[in-house]
XYZ file of C-alpha atoms in Angstrom:
616
model
C -83.804 87.650 120.462
C -80.302 88.736 122.338
C -81.305 92.823 120.712
C -84.547 92.490 122.090
C -83.030 91.378 125.710
C -80.018 94.037 125.468
C -82.762 96.903 124.897
C -85.139 95.489 127.763
C -81.597 95.360 130.002
C -80.968 98.717 129.415
C -84.373 100.031 130.139
C -84.742 98.364 133.445
C -81.273 99.882 134.141
C -82.196 103.190 133.272
C -85.762 102.668 135.448
C -84.037 101.522 138.492
C -81.008 104.647 138.146
C -84.047 107.283 137.917
C -81.555 110.036 136.719
C -83.882 109.687 133.466
C -87.814 110.437 133.460
C -89.113 107.248 133.228
C -91.546 107.933 130.221
C -88.543 109.119 128.311
C -86.742 105.945 129.087
C -89.584 104.105 128.175
C -89.843 106.081 124.427
C -85.897 105.286 123.830
C -86.465 101.771 124.090
C -89.727 101.543 121.953
C -87.580 103.593 119.285
C -84.765 100.824 119.608
C -87.298 98.054 118.846
C -88.170 100.251 115.642
C -84.932 101.033 114.766
C -84.092 97.529 114.811
C -87.165 96.621 112.936
C -88.157 93.999 115.539
C -91.648 95.816 115.696
C -93.656 97.522 112.581
C -94.622 101.117 113.797
C -98.027 99.835 113.830
C -96.889 97.623 116.910
C -95.047 99.549 118.130
C -97.695 102.266 118.448
C -100.259 99.927 119.471
C -100.016 100.625 123.189
C -101.045 104.313 122.718
C -104.219 102.685 121.475
C -104.617 99.873 124.098
C -107.817 99.889 126.173
C -105.830 100.026 128.888
C -104.132 103.207 128.154
C -107.452 104.787 127.549
C -109.048 103.166 130.542
C -106.357 104.884 132.444
C -106.984 108.384 131.102
C -110.383 108.212 131.525
C -109.448 107.026 135.002
C -107.412 109.870 135.863
C -110.294 112.081 134.784
C -112.768 110.442 136.905
C -110.284 111.011 139.804
C -109.571 114.741 139.495
C -113.830 115.525 139.420
C -114.235 113.332 142.529
C -111.119 115.557 144.053
C -112.993 118.753 142.041
C -116.513 118.233 143.814
C -114.798 117.547 147.107
C -116.457 114.198 147.219
C -113.068 112.214 148.449
C -112.856 114.838 151.314
C -116.658 113.907 152.194
C -115.812 110.361 151.699
C -112.622 110.359 153.223
C -114.199 112.263 156.274
C -116.544 109.514 157.084
C -113.491 106.768 156.782
C -111.661 108.791 159.547
C -114.049 108.585 162.194
C -113.116 104.389 161.952
C -109.727 104.927 162.301
C -109.412 108.025 164.744
C -105.699 108.920 165.108
C -104.091 105.644 164.814
C -101.965 105.411 161.425
C -101.987 101.743 161.912
C -105.680 101.462 161.867
C -105.605 103.902 158.734
C -103.540 101.574 156.852
C -105.473 98.328 158.089
C -108.592 100.052 156.718
C -107.345 101.236 153.372
C -106.040 97.812 152.745
C -109.591 96.400 153.724
C -111.687 98.248 152.168
C -109.270 98.154 149.054
C -109.268 94.626 148.727
C -112.943 94.050 149.234
C -113.805 96.404 146.495
C -111.114 95.024 144.207
C -112.632 91.745 144.441
C -115.228 92.683 142.299
C -113.996 96.044 140.077
C -111.074 95.858 138.411
C -107.739 96.905 139.954
C -107.573 99.863 138.064
C -110.910 101.249 138.521
C -110.381 100.238 142.330
C -107.127 102.316 142.473
C -109.047 105.503 140.687
C -111.753 105.180 142.741
C -109.667 104.839 146.300
C -106.904 107.225 145.080
C -108.195 110.265 145.811
C -110.180 109.348 148.887
C -107.093 108.200 150.104
C -105.083 111.125 149.543
C -107.919 112.888 151.263
C -107.446 110.959 154.134
C -103.646 111.272 154.654
C -104.229 115.265 154.380
C -106.894 114.853 157.256
C -104.785 112.596 159.468
C -101.961 114.718 158.887
C -99.852 111.444 157.572
C -97.636 111.476 154.170
C -100.169 109.933 151.482
C -96.792 107.781 149.660
C -96.973 105.579 153.232
C -100.767 104.765 152.058
C -100.767 105.026 148.051
C -98.510 102.007 147.138
C -100.418 100.084 149.421
C -103.338 100.808 148.151
C -102.323 99.853 144.720
C -100.869 96.639 145.847
C -104.293 95.804 147.660
C -106.508 96.277 144.575
C -104.420 93.248 142.771
C -104.459 91.190 146.157
C -108.025 92.148 146.838
C -108.448 91.102 142.658
C -107.824 87.174 143.744
C -110.855 86.713 145.823
C -113.020 86.293 142.853
C -113.206 84.626 139.077
C -113.778 88.524 137.235
C -111.250 89.969 140.588
C -108.310 90.044 137.371
C -107.977 89.059 133.913
C -105.291 86.166 134.790
C -108.091 84.461 136.938
C -110.302 84.217 133.844
C -107.187 83.419 131.552
C -106.804 80.088 133.749
C -110.301 79.088 133.994
C -110.578 79.182 130.293
C -107.535 77.028 129.753
C -108.957 74.436 132.385
C -112.411 74.505 130.514
C -110.617 74.506 126.883
C -108.765 71.553 128.001
C -112.000 69.669 129.217
C -111.820 69.826 132.876
C -114.329 71.422 135.411
C -114.740 74.816 135.571
C -114.067 77.421 138.584
C -116.316 78.332 140.711
C -117.048 82.466 140.990
C -115.110 81.974 144.790
C -112.594 79.738 144.002
C -110.455 82.064 144.499
C -111.325 83.392 147.809
C -109.176 81.531 149.845
C -106.437 82.123 148.145
C -107.078 86.069 148.164
C -107.401 85.915 151.516
C -103.608 84.457 151.847
C -102.286 87.571 149.579
C -104.574 90.067 151.708
C -102.853 88.759 155.244
C -99.471 88.001 153.343
C -99.508 91.947 152.258
C -100.597 93.371 155.579
C -98.134 91.323 157.318
C -94.977 92.428 155.251
C -96.146 96.077 154.067
C -96.922 97.239 157.328
C -93.708 97.490 158.496
C -91.921 97.994 154.696
C -93.774 100.847 154.151
C -93.314 102.765 157.535
C -89.908 102.381 157.067
C -89.103 102.763 153.101
C -92.431 105.612 152.504
C -93.030 107.244 155.340
C -89.998 109.153 155.783
C -90.306 111.306 152.367
C -90.029 114.635 151.181
C -93.345 116.435 152.452
C -95.337 118.084 150.218
C -94.583 121.480 149.050
C -96.269 124.092 151.379
C -97.999 126.900 149.743
C -96.206 129.394 148.064
C -98.803 131.252 146.637
C -99.448 133.331 149.190
C -102.743 133.801 151.609
C -105.299 131.434 150.927
C -108.757 132.649 149.981
C -110.280 132.172 153.631
C -107.440 134.049 155.092
C -108.319 137.126 153.219
C -111.996 136.480 154.137
C -111.287 136.506 157.668
C -108.235 139.524 157.196
C -110.931 141.863 155.507
C -113.502 140.797 157.885
C -115.784 139.970 155.186
C -117.089 136.735 157.058
C -117.880 139.080 160.394
C -120.457 141.086 158.207
C -121.622 138.781 155.844
C -125.245 138.373 155.123
C -127.922 136.998 152.895
C -130.787 138.838 151.501
C -133.871 137.027 149.460
C -135.538 138.980 146.388
C -139.232 138.011 147.713
C -142.137 137.578 145.118
C -143.686 140.990 146.263
C -140.170 143.069 146.598
C -140.280 146.009 144.777
C -136.709 145.315 143.715
C -137.748 143.111 141.132
C -136.404 143.890 137.716
C -134.416 146.978 138.701
C -130.351 146.450 138.315
C -128.095 146.584 141.190
C -126.771 150.579 139.856
C -130.881 151.378 140.485
C -130.555 150.460 143.636
C -127.928 153.025 144.746
C -126.874 150.690 147.571
C -123.236 151.993 148.350
C -124.383 155.788 148.540
C -127.859 155.191 150.321
C -126.828 152.411 153.011
C -123.076 152.128 152.668
C -123.222 148.814 152.143
C -121.713 146.465 149.350
C -123.117 143.542 147.533
C -120.493 141.112 146.943
C -122.183 138.682 144.490
C -125.915 137.426 143.590
C -126.250 133.692 144.090
C -128.976 132.628 141.354
C -130.383 128.711 141.252
C -131.112 127.455 138.357
C -134.664 126.230 136.748
C -135.398 122.535 137.922
C -135.213 121.152 134.413
C -131.307 122.396 134.251
C -130.553 120.938 137.708
C -128.647 118.025 136.847
C -126.041 120.330 134.299
C -125.870 123.276 136.429
C -127.060 124.002 140.085
C -125.610 127.020 141.087
C -125.229 130.141 139.123
C -122.992 132.814 140.817
C -122.898 136.242 139.006
C -120.630 139.526 139.803
C -122.775 142.467 141.614
C -122.050 144.374 138.465
C -124.289 147.475 137.860
C -126.518 145.879 135.172
C -127.162 142.698 137.191
C -131.298 142.439 137.040
C -132.810 140.952 140.367
C -135.384 138.143 139.692
C -137.244 136.641 142.454
C -135.655 133.997 144.642
C -131.974 135.891 143.772
C -129.737 135.840 147.112
C -127.847 139.042 147.354
C -124.715 138.528 149.772
C -124.081 141.847 151.011
C -121.201 143.308 153.884
C -121.958 146.185 155.722
C -123.590 147.512 159.085
C -126.231 145.007 160.588
C -128.971 148.025 161.057
C -128.480 149.590 157.811
C -128.867 146.082 156.196
C -131.883 145.169 158.150
C -133.307 148.961 157.349
C -132.377 148.061 153.707
C -134.553 144.544 153.792
C -137.356 146.025 155.444
C -138.047 148.672 153.097
C -137.278 146.792 149.951
C -139.327 143.706 151.322
C -136.511 141.547 151.221
C -135.956 138.440 153.357
C -133.385 138.370 155.687
C -131.781 134.799 155.772
C -129.364 135.271 158.413
C -129.007 136.966 162.083
C -125.905 139.083 163.091
C -123.693 136.009 162.940
C -120.465 135.189 161.090
C -120.410 132.990 158.451
C -118.803 130.258 160.087
C -121.461 129.972 162.388
C -124.210 130.192 159.960
C -123.159 128.047 157.793
C -123.315 129.897 154.475
C -120.114 130.700 153.438
C -119.027 133.109 150.552
C -117.987 130.534 147.880
C -115.622 130.977 145.199
C -117.131 128.604 142.268
C -116.779 131.461 139.163
C -115.962 134.211 141.168
C -113.108 135.294 143.449
C -110.501 137.365 145.605
C -107.276 138.683 145.510
C -105.004 141.354 146.594
C -103.119 143.889 144.618
C -100.487 146.111 145.732
C -100.206 150.003 144.401
C -96.656 150.467 142.694
C -95.199 153.854 143.390
C -95.118 154.853 139.621
C -98.763 153.663 139.366
C -101.050 156.749 137.800
C -103.573 155.559 140.075
C -101.798 157.194 143.250
C -104.322 160.132 144.900
C -106.673 158.933 142.697
C -110.026 158.141 144.163
C -110.918 154.196 143.665
C -114.206 155.488 141.471
C -111.633 157.424 139.681
C -109.704 154.494 138.947
C -112.523 152.832 136.996
C -111.342 149.405 138.228
C -115.019 148.298 137.530
C -115.221 149.936 133.715
C -111.691 148.690 132.603
C -111.351 145.148 134.423
C -114.919 144.835 135.760
C -113.546 144.077 139.275
C -115.025 145.586 142.506
C -112.605 147.003 145.077
C -113.930 145.475 148.615
C -110.996 146.883 151.180
C -107.660 149.173 151.231
C -104.921 147.864 153.553
C -103.226 150.862 154.710
C -100.464 149.707 156.671
C -102.262 148.383 159.297
C -105.523 149.904 158.801
C -108.225 148.298 157.089
C -110.729 150.706 154.947
C -113.755 149.009 154.246
C -116.258 151.622 154.301
C -117.539 154.287 151.495
C -114.214 152.854 149.685
C -115.787 154.713 146.180
C -114.486 158.174 147.565
C -111.381 156.867 149.068
C -107.909 158.120 147.583
C -105.569 155.524 146.659
C -101.980 155.932 147.954
C -98.642 154.886 147.162
C -97.838 151.057 148.835
C -101.750 150.459 149.283
C -102.885 147.022 149.105
C -106.425 146.777 147.514
C -108.569 143.591 147.872
C -110.163 143.457 144.554
C -113.276 140.814 143.286
C -114.043 139.077 140.306
C -114.690 136.202 137.937
C -111.582 134.174 138.183
C -111.313 135.045 134.552
C -110.829 138.835 135.347
C -108.512 138.309 138.216
C -106.248 136.695 135.629
C -106.432 139.674 133.586
C -104.681 141.722 136.426
C -101.453 140.000 135.933
C -101.064 141.449 132.551
C -100.806 144.933 133.659
C -97.347 145.520 135.567
C -97.298 149.080 135.593
C -99.356 150.295 137.849
C -100.346 146.687 140.570
C -98.627 143.897 141.071
C -100.864 140.844 141.906
C -99.925 139.463 145.259
C -99.713 135.682 145.860
C -101.258 132.894 143.195
C -104.789 133.877 143.196
C -105.643 130.771 140.226
C -103.661 128.434 142.139
C -105.777 129.109 145.155
C -108.994 128.855 142.504
C -107.860 125.363 141.707
C -107.884 124.569 145.349
C -111.972 125.366 145.669
C -114.007 122.332 145.619
C -117.183 122.402 143.851
C -119.136 120.939 146.734
C -122.867 121.588 145.134
C -121.627 118.783 142.545
C -120.853 116.385 144.788
C -123.666 114.448 144.536
C -123.577 114.120 140.937
C -120.257 112.831 140.624
C -121.123 110.194 143.041
C -124.140 109.064 140.763
C -121.563 109.036 137.717
C -119.154 107.119 140.055
C -121.719 104.753 141.301
C -122.997 104.255 137.329
C -119.242 103.329 136.243
C -118.978 100.788 138.966
C -122.035 99.202 138.222
C -121.702 99.095 134.380
C -118.353 97.384 135.113
C -119.343 95.054 137.786
C -122.916 93.728 136.294
C -122.570 91.585 133.251
C -126.140 91.897 132.228
C -124.828 95.598 131.195
C -123.474 94.954 127.844
C -121.087 98.045 128.572
C -117.301 97.222 128.623
C -115.023 98.446 131.242
C -113.161 100.792 129.097
C -116.464 102.400 127.735
C -117.974 102.697 131.067
C -115.159 104.699 132.155
C -115.298 106.787 128.807
C -119.097 107.606 129.982
C -117.738 108.495 133.257
C -114.997 111.044 132.263
C -117.311 112.839 129.551
C -120.409 112.657 132.027
C -117.969 114.514 134.542
C -116.827 117.219 132.258
C -120.224 117.854 130.897
C -122.236 117.853 134.098
C -120.183 120.592 135.079
C -117.838 118.745 138.058
C -115.081 120.514 136.208
C -114.835 124.247 135.943
C -113.887 123.748 131.920
C -112.264 121.483 130.015
C -108.718 122.374 130.299
C -109.231 121.473 134.101
C -110.540 117.741 133.493
C -107.001 117.791 130.858
C -104.642 118.687 133.468
C -105.553 115.920 136.003
C -104.150 113.333 133.809
C -100.882 112.507 134.395
C -99.284 112.410 131.333
C -96.016 110.670 132.302
C -97.410 107.548 133.421
C -99.735 107.271 130.416
C -96.638 107.535 127.976
C -94.816 105.131 130.173
C -97.319 102.411 130.074
C -98.393 102.988 125.831
C -94.414 103.092 125.576
C -93.835 99.280 127.408
C -96.769 97.561 126.456
C -95.422 96.769 122.827
C -92.580 95.336 124.248
C -94.301 91.986 125.480
C -94.864 91.687 122.007
C -91.374 91.890 120.875
C -90.625 89.435 123.788
C -93.283 86.851 122.318
C -91.994 88.015 118.604
C -88.448 87.270 118.962
C -89.062 83.736 120.880
C -87.784 85.369 124.272
C -90.776 84.272 126.404
C -90.688 81.018 125.055
C -87.290 80.484 125.525
C -87.432 81.556 128.843
C -90.623 79.701 130.079
C -89.495 76.091 128.218
C -86.087 76.250 129.527
C -87.366 76.810 133.233
C -90.284 74.080 133.094
C -88.104 71.874 131.346
C -84.953 72.144 134.002
C -87.279 71.816 136.740
C -89.811 69.331 135.991
C -87.729 66.400 136.887
C -87.426 67.632 140.722
C -91.417 66.871 141.570
C -94.225 68.833 141.757
C -93.479 71.438 144.436
C -90.317 72.542 142.298
C -92.027 72.758 138.811
C -95.140 74.538 140.393
C -92.317 77.046 142.104
C -90.692 77.496 138.529
C -93.951 78.191 137.188
C -94.891 80.638 140.034
C -91.750 82.473 139.771
C -91.029 82.449 135.864
C -94.435 84.179 135.565
C -93.567 86.676 138.323
C -90.421 87.268 136.540
C -92.068 88.118 133.180
C -95.029 90.461 134.721
C -92.253 92.733 135.580
C -91.445 93.522 131.630
C -95.194 92.634 130.205
C -98.551 92.624 131.164
C -99.965 90.031 133.524
C -102.830 88.947 131.324
C -100.113 88.598 128.244
C -98.119 86.695 130.924
C -100.767 84.401 131.898
C -102.093 83.909 128.203
C -98.734 82.805 127.706
C -97.639 80.155 130.952
C -101.137 79.373 131.248
C -100.911 76.555 128.667
C -97.276 75.474 129.492
C -98.282 75.356 133.332
C -101.300 73.007 132.095
C -99.063 70.668 129.797
C -96.392 70.347 132.843
C -98.574 68.629 135.393
C -100.343 66.555 133.196
C -96.711 65.145 131.944
C -95.818 64.402 135.547
C -99.562 63.032 135.764
C -100.368 65.994 138.616
C -103.607 67.947 138.802
C -103.309 71.207 136.816
C -105.375 72.958 139.237
C -102.727 74.630 141.348
C -100.230 74.894 138.312
C -102.618 77.143 137.078
C -103.235 79.369 140.128
C -99.564 79.567 140.600
C -99.522 81.112 136.773
C -102.810 83.783 138.124
C -101.244 84.100 141.435
C -97.569 85.180 140.019
C -99.110 87.231 137.338
C -101.380 89.307 139.250
C -98.883 89.341 142.481
C -96.185 92.071 140.546
C -95.028 94.665 142.663
C -91.461 95.684 141.731
C -91.833 97.655 138.459
C -94.406 100.473 138.175
C -95.255 99.354 134.748
C -96.100 95.813 135.403
C -99.839 96.840 136.479
C -101.631 99.782 135.424
C -102.347 100.438 139.331
C -98.696 100.606 139.962
C -98.402 103.231 137.783
C -101.597 105.356 138.742
C -100.173 105.937 142.278
C -96.320 106.580 141.274
C -96.842 110.537 140.545
C -99.757 111.219 143.444
C -96.950 109.211 145.835
C -93.764 110.712 144.481
C -92.299 107.248 143.972
C -89.118 106.599 141.888
C -88.623 102.893 140.662
C -86.257 102.005 143.475
C -89.280 102.684 145.729
C -90.773 99.902 143.834
C -87.737 97.782 144.288
C -87.816 98.256 148.066
C -90.848 97.570 149.201
C -92.387 95.907 145.844
C -89.739 93.219 145.398
C -89.525 91.577 148.891
C -93.282 91.426 148.955
C -93.438 89.866 145.757
C -90.447 87.207 146.778
C -92.001 86.385 149.891
C -95.646 86.311 148.529
C -94.142 83.526 145.935
C -92.629 81.604 148.771
C -95.662 81.625 151.083
C -97.656 80.549 147.901
C -95.906 77.715 146.771
C -96.472 75.966 150.198
C -100.044 77.105 150.241
C -101.687 76.363 146.795
C -101.064 72.428 147.143
C -102.929 72.645 150.720
C -105.827 74.032 148.736
C -105.601 72.324 145.772
C -103.664 68.818 146.257
C -101.743 67.762 143.394
C-alpha cells in the first residue's frame, strides 16, 4: 500500500515542479507500478484502450476539423456580436453557453465542441485564449451538474439510491445544485483567471514570412483578378490551355481552373482546384481565374463566348477570392551562383521540371507581371511561383539555384476549407444527437469515432496526416498512463483505508461534519483517480454512513456527486482539464493556482447549500 502512495506522491511532486513533461512523469509512474508488481501488464496498459482515451483522440480530430473548415471562426463571429468589445461579457458568454451545453452533452464532448470556437473568439477579440480555456473546461463540469445525464457520477448516485430501495431522482433534480455551481464558478473564476491566466506569454508571431494574402496584395494579383466561365456554346470546349496561347495573343495569365464536381459527389468533394497546366482541357461550367489588363480580358471573353463574372473590381470588393485549397503561391530568391541567371523564364523550365508557374518577378523595387516568359532572370530576383502545395514543397529540395522564402507549407496549414464548413457542421450536429438522445443506440465513444472518421472521409481535412496532427499526444498519454492509478489505489486498499478512516472519524460530530468529510474525501481522491471511479467507491460508503446516523442519504450522495465532478486542481482529474492544457499553454501549477481555490470554495458552499436543498 505504501509503495503505491509513494509513487503517487512522487508523481504529484514532479507534476507540480513542471521541469519534466507531464506525459513522461505519468509513464514513469506507470512503469514503477509494473516494476513493483502492483499492476499486471494488462492492467497497466488498460488505460490506452479506455473509451475515455479513444474518445479524446476522436474529439481532437473533430475539433481540428471544426478549425480547418473555418466553422469555428463562423460561429465565433456570431457569438462575438453578443459580447461586443467587453472581455467580461465574453467571459460570461463562454461560461453560460458551455454550462448550458454541458447539461446535456458529456463534459468531454462539450469542451471538444467549444474549444475551437473559444480560441477563435479570443483571437477575434484580441485577448489571450488562456483566459477563457480553463474556465471553459471548468464550466463544462459545472454544467454537467444540472441534469441526471450531465456527468457519470450523477448516474452513479442515482443507481445507488434505487438499488437501496429509495425513490429515484428526476431528470432535473440536479438543476438547483448545478445553478449554484455555475454562480460560484463565475464569481470565483472571474478574478482568478484575470490574475493568473491573462498575463501569459503571447502566441508567437508569425515567423514564416509573408502571409498568402500579403503576397497576393503585393504582386497585385487581386487588383487584376477576373473570373471567366466557359459557357455551353463556347468555342473553347475541349481545348487545352496550351491551345489557347493566351499569353502570347492577349498577354493574360490563367492562374487556376475552378471546377465544381457533379452533384452525386457533392458531399464528398464540392470544389476542385486545378493548376492551369498546358494539358488541362476545358469543360462547360469551368471558371478560369485570369489576371491581366481588363480590356484584353473583355476582348478574350467576347471572342470565345465566355461569361465575364466580374466587373473591373478587386477580389476584396467582388467577394470572389483567390483561394488556396489545393494550389498555392510562394516566393523564391535566386542565388548568385544559380544556373538560371540570364536565362528567360521560359528557358528556366519551371513548368516542365517542377510543374509550377511563375506569376511575377520582384527586382529590387520593381514588379514585373507581364510577358514573363521572355523576361531574363537576374541574380537576386525574387520569383512568385504558383503550383500545388506538393510541388511547392519540392522546391525546398533544390537549394543550389534558389531559396524558398518563409514557410509556405505552414501558411497552407492556416488556409481553411470554407466550402466544407456546412459538412463539418452537419457531422458535428450528428455527433451531438447521437450523444444526447437515448433512442439512438450508439455509445458516446462510438459517436465520436464515427464523427472523426466522417470528418476525414468527407474532405474536412486536406489529408489523413493533417487529421493526425490535430491530436495532442502529450494529453492522450498523460490520461492513459494515469487511469490505471485508480486501479492500483483500489487494489492495494488505499482508497478503502482513506475513505473509511475519514468517514468513521467524523461520524460522531453530526451530519454536517460527516457530509463535509465525505465531500472533501471525494474531492481529494478525484484529484488522483477518475471521478466516475471515485463516485462508485464512495457512494455506498456515503449511503451506509447516512443510514447509521439515521439521516436522509440524498444530501450525502449529492456530496459524492458534486465532490467527484467539481475537481479543478489537476489537469488529469477530468478529460476536459487535459483537453485544454496544450491549447492554453497551461502548466500543472496553473491548475493549482486557479482550480484549487475554486475547488475548496465550491466545497465549502456545497456543505451549507446541499442540506438546504435536500434536508437531512
